[in-house]
Short mmCIF file of C-alpha atoms and ligand atoms in Angstrom, two decimals:
data_model
loop_
_atom_site.label_atom_id
_atom_site.label_comp_id
_atom_site.label_asym_id
_atom_site.label_seq_id
_atom_site.Cartn_x
_atom_site.Cartn_y
_atom_site.Cartn_z
CA MET U 1 109.84 32.51 86.38
CA TRP U 2 108.54 34.66 83.90
CA ARG U 3 105.58 32.40 83.36
CA SER U 4 104.52 32.38 86.99
CA MET U 5 104.78 36.34 86.66
CA ARG U 6 102.62 36.23 83.64
CA GLU U 7 100.20 34.02 84.99
CA ARG U 8 99.74 36.36 88.14
CA LEU U 9 99.67 39.32 85.87
CA SER U 10 96.98 37.89 83.66
CA ARG U 11 94.66 36.91 86.86
CA ARG U 12 92.37 39.76 87.62
CA MET U 13 93.08 42.17 90.40
CA ASN U 14 90.49 43.00 92.94
CA ILE U 15 89.62 46.87 92.41
CA THR U 16 90.49 47.49 96.13
CA TRP U 17 93.96 46.14 95.72
CA PHE U 18 94.59 47.72 92.74
CA SER U 19 93.53 51.25 93.74
CA LEU U 20 95.62 50.74 96.70
CA VAL U 21 98.97 49.89 94.93
CA VAL U 22 98.20 52.77 92.86
CA SER U 23 97.45 55.15 95.62
CA LEU U 24 100.63 53.97 97.47
CA PHE U 25 102.74 54.51 94.40
CA THR U 26 101.32 58.07 93.75
CA THR U 27 101.90 59.03 97.36
CA ILE U 28 105.33 57.64 97.96
CA VAL U 29 107.10 58.48 94.49
CA PHE U 30 105.08 61.64 93.78
CA HIS U 31 104.78 63.44 97.23
CA ALA U 32 108.19 63.39 98.47
CA PRO U 33 108.81 66.99 97.95
CA LEU U 34 105.37 67.60 99.44
CA MET U 35 106.34 65.64 102.68
CA ARG U 36 109.78 67.09 102.42
CA ALA U 37 107.85 70.77 102.47
CA VAL U 38 105.50 69.56 105.25
CA VAL U 39 108.44 68.40 107.79
CA GLU U 40 110.55 71.64 107.01
CA GLY U 41 107.48 73.87 107.78
CA ASP U 42 107.61 72.79 111.13
CA ALA U 43 104.44 70.55 111.08
CA SER U 44 103.54 68.54 114.15
CA TRP U 45 103.38 64.65 114.10
CA LEU U 46 99.67 64.96 113.80
CA ILE U 47 99.94 66.89 110.70
CA ILE U 48 102.48 64.99 109.33
CA ALA U 49 100.65 61.72 110.05
CA SER U 50 97.57 63.38 108.60
CA PHE U 51 98.98 64.37 105.27
CA VAL U 52 100.35 60.60 104.91
CA LEU U 53 96.82 59.41 105.56
CA LEU U 54 95.14 61.90 103.70
CA LEU U 55 97.16 61.55 100.39
CA ILE U 56 96.80 57.40 100.60
CA VAL U 57 92.94 57.85 101.00
CA VAL U 58 92.40 60.55 98.65
CA ASN U 59 94.39 59.03 95.87
CA PHE U 60 92.60 55.47 96.58
CA LEU U 61 89.22 57.05 96.38
CA VAL U 62 89.72 58.76 93.08
CA THR U 63 91.60 55.87 91.87
CA THR U 64 88.57 53.79 92.35
CA LEU U 65 86.13 56.29 91.41
CA LEU U 66 87.69 56.68 87.83
CA LEU U 67 88.13 52.97 87.52
CA TYR U 68 84.61 51.86 88.51
CA LEU U 69 82.85 54.84 87.08
CA GLY U 70 85.00 55.44 84.00
CA ARG U 71 86.34 52.00 83.03
CA MET U 72 88.76 52.29 80.14
CA VAL U 73 88.15 56.11 79.93
CA GLY U 74 89.08 56.37 83.81
CA ARG U 75 92.55 54.31 83.02
CA VAL U 76 93.32 56.72 80.27
CA LEU U 77 92.81 59.47 82.09
CA MET U 78 94.99 58.05 85.13
CA ALA U 79 97.65 56.93 82.60
CA ILE U 80 98.07 60.73 81.19
CA LEU U 81 97.96 61.93 85.05
CA MET U 82 100.81 59.60 85.83
CA ILE U 83 103.14 61.00 82.93
CA GLY U 84 101.83 64.57 84.01
CA ASN U 85 103.11 63.86 87.43
CA ALA U 86 106.33 62.39 86.36
CA MET U 87 107.25 65.47 84.61
CA SER U 88 105.96 67.65 87.32
CA LEU U 89 108.09 65.86 89.76
CA TYR U 90 111.17 66.32 87.31
CA PHE U 91 110.69 69.99 87.46
CA ILE U 92 110.08 70.16 91.30
CA ASN U 93 112.87 68.35 92.03
CA THR U 94 115.38 69.83 89.33
CA TYR U 95 114.45 73.47 89.73
CA GLU U 96 112.90 73.55 93.13
CA VAL U 97 109.76 75.27 91.55
CA LEU U 98 106.26 75.46 92.90
CA LEU U 99 103.55 74.59 90.70
CA THR U 100 101.40 77.69 91.34
CA ARG U 101 99.44 79.46 88.70
CA GLN U 102 101.96 81.58 87.59
CA MET U 103 104.27 78.80 87.21
CA MET U 104 101.98 77.10 84.80
CA GLY U 105 101.38 80.36 82.81
CA ASN U 106 105.32 80.03 82.51
CA VAL U 107 104.86 76.69 81.14
CA PHE U 108 102.39 77.38 78.85
CA ASN U 109 104.02 80.38 77.45
CA THR U 110 107.51 78.57 76.91
CA ARG U 111 108.10 78.30 73.49
CA TYR U 112 109.27 74.80 72.01
CA SER U 113 112.80 76.09 71.56
CA GLU U 114 112.86 76.79 75.36
CA ALA U 115 111.22 73.82 76.41
CA SER U 116 113.61 71.61 74.57
CA ALA U 117 116.36 73.39 76.34
CA TYR U 118 115.08 71.76 79.79
CA ILE U 119 114.99 68.11 78.45
CA GLY U 120 118.25 66.24 79.15
CA LEU U 121 118.81 62.49 80.45
CA ASP U 122 117.00 63.02 83.72
CA ALA U 123 114.09 64.16 81.95
CA THR U 124 113.83 61.16 79.78
CA LEU U 125 114.32 58.77 82.83
CA TYR U 126 111.57 60.43 84.67
CA PHE U 127 109.16 60.49 81.70
CA LEU U 128 109.96 56.75 81.01
CA LEU U 129 110.16 55.20 84.52
CA LEU U 130 107.82 57.23 86.50
CA GLY U 131 105.56 58.17 83.63
CA VAL U 132 105.35 55.50 80.88
CA LEU U 133 105.97 52.47 82.78
CA PRO U 134 103.13 52.88 85.57
CA ALA U 135 100.80 54.25 82.81
CA LEU U 136 101.49 51.12 80.99
CA TYR U 137 100.56 49.05 84.13
CA ILE U 138 97.47 51.04 84.86
CA LEU U 139 96.07 50.57 81.12
CA LEU U 140 97.06 46.74 80.98
CA ARG U 141 96.36 45.45 84.29
CA LYS U 142 93.46 43.41 84.45
CA VAL U 143 91.01 44.46 87.04
CA ASP U 144 87.82 42.71 88.76
CA TYR U 145 85.65 45.76 89.36
CA GLY U 146 83.50 44.03 91.75
CA THR U 147 80.11 44.75 92.85
CA LEU U 148 78.51 47.79 93.48
CA ARG U 149 78.41 47.26 97.13
CA ARG U 150 81.97 47.01 97.31
CA PHE U 151 82.48 50.05 95.37
CA ALA U 152 79.98 51.71 97.73
CA PHE U 153 81.94 50.33 100.88
CA SER U 154 85.12 51.78 99.52
CA VAL U 155 83.60 55.09 98.66
CA VAL U 156 81.97 55.39 102.24
CA ALA U 157 84.97 54.12 104.19
CA SER U 158 87.26 56.74 102.49
CA LEU U 159 85.08 59.64 103.09
CA VAL U 160 84.58 58.39 106.58
CA ALA U 161 88.59 58.74 106.91
CA ILE U 162 88.65 61.95 105.11
CA VAL U 163 86.10 63.58 107.53
CA GLY U 164 87.81 61.76 110.65
CA VAL U 165 91.26 63.24 109.55
CA GLY U 166 89.79 66.71 109.09
CA ALA U 167 87.98 66.58 112.39
CA ALA U 168 91.13 65.63 114.26
CA ASN U 169 92.95 68.77 112.43
CA MET U 170 90.85 71.50 113.77
CA ASN U 171 93.39 73.17 115.23
CA SER U 172 95.93 73.02 112.48
CA VAL U 173 94.15 75.53 110.40
CA LEU U 174 96.54 78.36 111.20
CA TRP U 175 99.40 76.20 109.97
CA ILE U 176 97.55 75.03 106.91
CA ASP U 177 96.55 78.50 105.94
CA ARG U 178 100.10 79.58 106.35
CA HIS U 179 101.52 77.06 103.99
CA ALA U 180 98.57 76.56 101.47
CA THR U 181 100.42 77.96 98.76
CA THR U 182 103.43 75.71 99.00
CA ILE U 183 101.15 72.71 99.80
CA GLY U 184 98.70 73.24 96.91
CA SER U 185 101.48 73.63 94.42
CA LEU U 186 103.00 70.20 95.44
CA VAL U 187 99.89 67.91 95.76
CA LEU U 188 100.09 65.96 92.19
CA PRO U 189 98.44 65.97 90.11
CA TRP U 190 95.84 68.70 91.74
CA SER U 191 98.28 71.27 91.83
CA TYR U 192 98.92 71.51 87.95
CA ILE U 193 95.43 70.98 87.15
CA VAL U 194 93.89 73.22 89.28
CA ASN U 195 96.35 75.94 88.53
CA SER U 196 96.20 75.38 84.92
CA ILE U 197 92.60 76.16 84.97
CA ARG U 198 93.13 79.19 87.35
CA GLN U 199 95.88 80.26 84.72
CA TYR U 200 93.51 79.77 81.72
CA ASN U 201 90.87 81.91 83.30
CA TYR U 202 93.58 84.51 84.09
CA VAL U 203 94.61 84.55 80.41
CA CYS U 204 91.11 85.02 79.23
CA MET U 205 90.72 87.84 81.91
CA LEU U 206 94.26 89.44 80.37
CA ASN U 207 92.72 89.29 76.36
CA ARG U 208 89.74 91.30 77.47
CA LYS U 209 90.13 94.66 76.14
CA PRO U 210 91.89 96.74 78.79
CA ILE U 211 90.25 99.68 80.88
CA LEU U 212 91.21 102.79 78.99
CA LEU U 213 93.38 105.40 81.41
CA PRO U 214 91.93 108.87 80.98
CA ASP U 215 93.16 110.83 77.79
CA ALA U 216 96.97 112.34 77.95
CA THR U 217 98.10 115.08 76.05
CA VAL U 218 101.76 115.66 74.71
CA THR U 219 102.49 119.15 76.12
CA ASN U 220 105.19 120.42 73.99
CA THR U 221 106.89 120.07 70.43
CA GLU U 222 110.44 119.11 71.40
CA ARG U 223 112.18 116.21 70.21
CA ASP U 224 112.34 113.60 73.29
CA VAL U 225 113.19 110.07 73.02
CA VAL U 226 112.90 107.20 75.77
CA VAL U 227 114.36 103.79 75.27
CA LEU U 228 113.19 101.44 77.70
CA VAL U 229 115.08 98.23 77.81
CA ILE U 230 113.53 95.48 79.88
CA GLY U 231 115.84 92.83 81.37
CA GLU U 232 115.10 89.07 81.96
CA SER U 233 116.15 87.39 85.27
CA ALA U 234 118.71 89.97 85.95
CA ARG U 235 119.49 90.43 89.47
CA SER U 236 121.37 93.43 90.72
CA ALA U 237 123.90 91.51 93.16
CA ASN U 238 125.75 90.48 89.93
CA PHE U 239 126.22 93.81 88.38
CA SER U 240 129.53 95.78 89.46
CA LEU U 241 127.38 99.00 89.37
CA TYR U 242 125.93 97.34 92.51
CA GLY U 243 128.96 96.56 94.29
CA TYR U 244 129.72 92.95 92.76
CA GLY U 245 133.01 91.95 93.13
CA ARG U 246 133.50 91.08 89.41
CA ASP U 247 133.76 93.40 86.68
CA THR U 248 130.68 92.70 84.78
CA ASN U 249 130.07 96.35 83.99
CA PRO U 250 133.05 97.61 82.39
CA LEU U 251 131.37 99.71 79.54
CA LEU U 252 128.56 101.10 81.74
CA ALA U 253 130.87 102.23 84.26
CA ALA U 254 132.41 104.46 81.82
CA ASP U 255 129.05 105.86 80.76
CA SER U 256 128.18 107.86 83.74
CA VAL U 257 124.74 105.97 84.43
CA MET U 258 122.73 106.24 87.67
CA ALA U 259 122.27 102.81 89.15
CA LEU U 260 119.37 102.96 91.56
CA LYS U 261 118.48 100.37 94.14
CA ALA U 262 115.22 98.54 92.91
CA ARG U 263 113.28 95.92 94.10
CA ALA U 264 110.82 93.97 91.74
CA SER U 265 107.23 93.65 92.49
CA ALA U 266 106.89 90.31 90.88
CA THR U 267 109.06 87.14 90.37
CA TYR U 268 108.04 86.16 87.05
CA THR U 269 107.92 87.88 83.74
CA THR U 270 104.21 88.29 82.92
CA GLU U 271 103.49 90.14 86.23
CA GLY U 272 107.04 91.96 86.23
CA VAL U 273 106.27 93.38 82.65
CA LYS U 274 102.91 94.04 83.68
CA ALA U 275 104.00 96.10 86.53
CA ILE U 276 106.61 98.00 84.43
CA LEU U 277 104.10 98.73 82.14
CA SER U 278 101.38 99.78 84.62
CA HIS U 279 100.40 103.26 86.44
CA LYS U 280 99.78 101.45 89.63
CA PRO U 281 99.36 98.01 91.22
CA VAL U 282 96.11 96.97 90.06
CA LYS U 283 94.24 93.57 89.66
CA GLU U 284 92.26 94.61 86.76
CA TYR U 285 93.70 94.64 83.21
CA TYR U 286 94.38 98.67 82.51
CA GLU U 287 95.59 99.96 79.31
CA ALA U 288 99.71 99.53 79.57
CA LEU U 289 102.10 102.10 78.71
CA PRO U 290 102.91 101.74 75.26
CA ASP U 291 99.21 101.64 74.29
CA TYR U 292 98.45 104.66 76.20
CA LEU U 293 101.43 106.85 74.91
CA ALA U 294 100.53 105.63 71.41
CA ARG U 295 96.97 106.76 71.69
CA ALA U 296 98.09 109.87 72.93
CA GLY U 297 99.89 110.48 69.77
CA VAL U 298 103.58 109.30 70.73
CA ASP U 299 105.72 107.15 68.29
CA VAL U 300 105.79 103.61 69.90
CA VAL U 301 108.12 100.71 68.77
CA TRP U 302 107.98 97.38 70.63
CA ARG U 303 110.99 95.10 69.82
CA THR U 304 111.19 91.77 71.76
CA SER U 305 113.06 88.43 72.09
CA ASN U 306 111.01 87.53 75.03
CA TRP U 307 107.21 86.70 75.85
CA GLY U 308 104.69 87.20 78.77
CA GLU U 309 104.09 90.73 77.34
CA PRO U 310 100.54 92.19 77.76
CA THR U 311 98.46 92.20 74.56
CA LEU U 312 99.25 95.37 72.76
CA HIS U 313 96.26 97.04 70.71
CA ASN U 314 97.63 100.55 69.18
CA VAL U 315 101.46 99.91 68.94
CA ALA U 316 101.79 99.86 65.20
CA ARG U 317 105.45 99.03 64.76
CA TYR U 318 105.57 95.43 66.97
CA GLU U 319 108.67 93.27 66.10
CA GLY U 320 109.70 90.02 67.25
CA VAL U 321 113.02 88.16 66.44
CA LYS U 322 111.65 86.80 63.32
CA ASP U 323 110.70 90.07 61.84
CA LEU U 324 113.99 91.60 62.71
CA VAL U 325 115.83 88.43 61.16
CA THR U 326 114.08 89.29 58.01
CA THR U 327 114.56 92.95 57.96
CA TYR U 328 118.29 92.45 59.08
CA PRO U 329 119.56 89.21 57.60
CA GLU U 330 123.26 90.21 58.37
CA ALA U 331 122.66 90.50 61.99
CA LYS U 332 123.23 87.85 64.69
CA GLY U 333 119.61 86.38 65.18
CA ASP U 334 120.40 84.26 68.18
CA TYR U 335 121.39 86.95 70.64
CA ASP U 336 119.81 90.04 71.57
CA GLU U 337 121.82 92.44 69.98
CA ILE U 338 119.21 91.89 67.01
CA LEU U 339 116.87 94.18 68.97
CA LEU U 340 119.63 97.21 68.55
CA CYS U 341 119.60 96.79 64.71
CA GLY U 342 118.81 100.17 62.97
CA LEU U 343 118.05 101.99 66.33
CA SER U 344 119.72 105.37 65.19
CA ASP U 345 117.37 105.21 61.90
CA ILE U 346 114.24 104.47 64.03
CA ILE U 347 114.81 107.59 65.77
CA GLU U 348 115.95 109.70 62.95
CA GLU U 349 112.76 108.40 61.22
CA ALA U 350 110.29 109.27 64.03
CA ALA U 351 106.82 109.87 62.94
CA CYS U 352 106.67 112.60 65.69
CA ALA U 353 108.25 114.57 68.08
CA LYS U 354 107.88 112.21 70.99
CA GLN U 355 109.07 108.62 70.87
CA LEU U 356 108.94 105.44 73.02
CA ILE U 357 111.05 102.52 72.01
CA VAL U 358 110.88 99.67 74.19
CA LEU U 359 113.30 96.58 74.08
CA HIS U 360 112.24 93.53 75.52
CA THR U 361 115.37 91.42 76.04
CA SER U 362 115.99 87.80 77.29
CA THR U 363 119.46 87.84 78.05
CA SER U 364 119.64 86.39 81.23
CA HIS U 365 117.07 83.87 80.88
CA GLY U 366 117.93 80.10 82.42
CA PRO U 367 118.61 77.58 82.68
CA GLU U 368 120.83 77.93 79.58
CA TYR U 369 122.63 80.81 80.37
CA ASP U 370 125.69 80.13 78.26
CA LYS U 371 123.38 79.95 75.13
CA ARG U 372 122.41 83.62 75.53
CA TYR U 373 125.57 85.63 74.70
CA PRO U 374 128.14 85.37 71.76
CA LYS U 375 131.48 83.38 72.45
CA GLU U 376 133.41 86.58 73.03
CA PHE U 377 131.29 87.34 76.02
CA ARG U 378 132.46 83.86 77.53
CA ARG U 379 134.84 85.66 79.77
CA PHE U 380 134.08 84.04 83.05
CA VAL U 381 135.05 80.38 82.65
CA PRO U 382 134.40 77.57 82.82
CA ALA U 383 130.79 78.46 81.98
CA CYS U 384 128.11 75.66 82.67
CA ASN U 385 126.37 74.76 79.95
CA SER U 386 124.26 72.13 81.26
CA VAL U 387 120.11 72.43 81.57
CA GLU U 388 120.47 70.62 84.91
CA VAL U 389 121.42 73.54 86.81
CA SER U 390 120.85 72.10 90.33
CA LYS U 391 123.57 69.44 89.38
CA ALA U 392 125.98 71.92 88.21
CA ASP U 393 128.93 73.31 89.48
CA ARG U 394 127.94 76.48 91.55
CA ALA U 395 130.89 78.51 90.43
CA GLU U 396 130.50 77.35 86.57
CA LEU U 397 126.67 78.17 86.85
CA VAL U 398 127.74 81.70 88.32
CA ASN U 399 130.35 82.12 85.54
CA ALA U 400 127.78 81.58 82.90
CA TYR U 401 125.15 83.92 84.50
CA ASP U 402 127.99 86.52 84.88
CA ASN U 403 128.65 86.43 80.99
CA THR U 404 124.93 87.17 80.45
CA ILE U 405 125.34 90.26 82.82
CA LEU U 406 128.52 91.30 80.85
CA TYR U 407 126.68 90.81 77.57
CA THR U 408 123.84 93.18 79.19
CA ASP U 409 126.63 95.56 79.91
CA TYR U 410 127.46 95.57 76.11
CA LEU U 411 123.69 95.78 75.08
CA VAL U 412 122.76 98.50 77.41
CA HIS U 413 126.12 100.43 76.60
CA THR U 414 125.21 99.93 72.70
CA VAL U 415 121.75 101.72 73.51
CA ILE U 416 123.13 104.72 74.87
CA GLU U 417 125.93 105.22 72.50
CA ALA U 418 123.20 105.12 69.57
CA LEU U 419 121.49 107.95 71.55
CA ARG U 420 124.67 109.91 72.18
CA ALA U 421 124.87 109.96 68.30
CA CYS U 422 121.82 111.43 67.67
CA GLU U 423 121.57 115.14 67.30
CA GLY U 424 118.66 117.48 68.48
CA VAL U 425 117.17 114.95 70.69
CA ARG U 426 116.70 114.91 74.23
CA ALA U 427 117.33 111.16 75.28
CA THR U 428 116.60 108.79 78.24
CA MET U 429 117.46 105.17 78.77
CA ILE U 430 116.00 103.15 81.61
CA TYR U 431 117.34 99.66 81.86
CA VAL U 432 115.15 97.38 84.34
CA SER U 433 114.56 93.75 85.11
CA ASP U 434 111.49 92.04 85.34
CA HIS U 435 112.63 90.04 88.50
CA GLY U 436 115.83 88.62 89.75
CA GLU U 437 117.29 85.08 89.89
CA SER U 438 118.27 82.30 92.30
CA LEU U 439 121.67 80.71 91.47
CA GLY U 440 121.63 77.93 94.02
CA GLU U 441 121.45 79.96 97.11
CA ASP U 442 119.50 77.89 99.61
CA ASN U 443 119.17 75.22 96.87
CA LEU U 444 116.86 77.69 94.83
CA TYR U 445 117.21 78.14 91.09
CA MET U 446 115.44 80.29 88.55
CA HIS U 447 112.88 82.46 89.84
CA GLY U 448 109.04 82.32 90.33
CA MET U 449 108.73 82.00 94.07
CA PRO U 450 105.72 83.72 95.73
CA LEU U 451 106.67 87.07 96.28
CA ASP U 452 106.26 87.07 100.10
CA MET U 453 108.49 83.95 100.16
CA ALA U 454 111.17 85.06 97.52
CA PRO U 455 114.72 85.31 98.57
CA ARG U 456 116.25 88.56 97.75
CA GLU U 457 118.20 87.35 94.54
CA GLN U 458 114.67 86.93 92.90
CA VAL U 459 113.52 90.38 93.95
CA ASP U 460 116.71 93.07 93.99
CA ILE U 461 116.81 94.00 90.42
CA PRO U 462 118.83 96.71 88.55
CA PHE U 463 117.48 100.02 87.52
CA ILE U 464 119.96 101.81 85.42
CA VAL U 465 119.19 105.16 84.09
CA TRP U 466 121.04 107.48 81.77
CA THR U 467 120.21 110.78 80.26
CA SER U 468 121.45 112.97 77.27
CA ASP U 469 121.14 115.96 79.35
CA ASP U 470 122.46 114.74 82.82
CA ALA U 471 119.16 115.16 84.32
CA GLU U 472 119.33 114.46 87.93
CA VAL U 473 117.49 111.70 90.24
CA ARG U 474 115.71 112.92 93.15
CA GLU U 475 117.71 112.44 96.49
CA ASP U 476 114.40 110.70 98.03
CA MET U 477 114.51 107.87 95.35
CA THR U 478 116.67 105.63 97.72
CA THR U 479 114.67 102.47 96.50
CA VAL U 480 112.39 102.59 93.41
CA GLY U 481 110.63 99.76 91.88
CA HIS U 482 108.70 98.71 88.70
CA TYR U 483 105.89 101.50 88.86
CA HIS U 484 108.40 104.16 88.77
CA VAL U 485 108.93 103.40 85.08
CA PHE U 486 105.49 104.79 83.96
CA HIS U 487 105.58 107.99 85.75
CA SER U 488 109.39 108.77 84.99
CA ILE U 489 108.71 108.25 81.28
CA LEU U 490 105.76 110.44 81.15
CA TYR U 491 107.51 113.06 82.81
CA ARG U 492 110.41 112.83 80.47
CA LEU U 493 108.09 112.69 77.28
CA ALA U 494 106.33 115.81 78.52
CA VAL U 495 103.27 114.13 78.66
CA ASP U 496 100.10 115.27 80.83
CA SER U 497 97.99 112.60 82.48
CA PRO U 498 95.23 112.66 85.11
CA VAL U 499 96.90 109.42 86.11
CA TYR U 500 100.61 111.03 86.47
CA ASP U 501 101.93 110.33 89.78
CA ALA U 502 104.65 112.70 90.58
CA SER U 503 105.79 110.83 93.49
CA LEU U 504 106.84 108.23 91.50
CA ASN U 505 108.61 110.09 88.98
CA ILE U 506 112.41 109.42 89.68
CA PHE U 507 113.57 112.72 88.05
CA LYS U 508 114.24 116.15 89.72
CA HIS U 509 111.78 118.77 88.14
CA GLY U 510 113.41 121.40 85.98
CA GLU U 511 112.71 125.00 86.48
ZN1 LIG B 1 111.28 86.97 83.36
#
């Protein structure tokens, strides 16, 4: 039997058949999530049939073009794409993600230590069975490339079919327009190729020098310090301060903090952090709050255990976990409390009267919630410690997530304690999350849904404020957002700026 199979494999396969086999494999195996999305999007039978036909024809055409024109180079390229498709499918199926530009940004920004958190048995199986195996077939199968005439016939026939499908769907334009983001993010490999290029352009844009804001001035010499704690993937629904049934905020509950209702203006880190540090929603790259204040003479400290921050140009003291572990070897470097080391000293040794300290945390970052807190915070048990969240027991997943909120409660409370202990300083603490998180509601996990489609779990975020002088929050601040941070901090540091927008300052003006 083996011999006959070997003989058959050693015979050359006609390029048309080979392209058809590859195309059918790609369509059936890698586009099940796309077809599911099309069907769930209430598409008509015409649209569903058109998608199937289009996928087969386009994949056939591309395979034929790559093989005939590229020969071995074409095969290597196809083999690489096969592996790319397999891994993309794993992420789509496991985390229900859409491979949008933003998601590709998340992928490129993920450090190895984080990436390894995603790799379990399933990922390995996807990689080997759906990636490596078909890649080997593509590389090794002998193919009869045929004549130029047959090649031309295949290309023309495919193009005619594509035009025909397009013409039949003239009336589907509205449907396609409405579902463009979802569809575009599920067509493999185009989703990750096109969106990677778009992300690359976006990053190039971000690395440009920012547009400077008009100069700001510090208007008095009183000692003011603001600590801005940026949360990661924290959703307000799981904070007892926001009415959650479990006591996840035992410490903050006794701290007389104000918990404002808030909505994120993004569902992923880079855009969420950008919004927190921006004076208004802008597409262009404007000077971020830390740079702006540093230029105005404010002492700015940035500490981070996270990523996705805009490039900061003026902040003299920028410390990542590695720097902090070197400075504070006795601290627990694995958890976010390392960001709090020596906080009182920093405030005491401030270079000037006004000070902004930003702590960019990563406490509720999935999928391994259980690894984000020391074991004494594993209070809700059993806590899920699997990387494959979609297979995890939901209750256990929520337990692990709630423990991260419990740990956040401890971190923010510790910041407030440190501020309370500082004498002669008027202090403000603002804790705000970059976006929320899905924990299996509607079968969604993590975050990153396009904002207009995002469920409230990914959008409703905590916005917690504490001040040493019991400053009051305005009554009309019923729902706030990321852009309130910039103006409220300007106000509390007594910084005067032409871009200051009083309507976005959450605090009541003093007499
Ligand atoms: Zn984030």
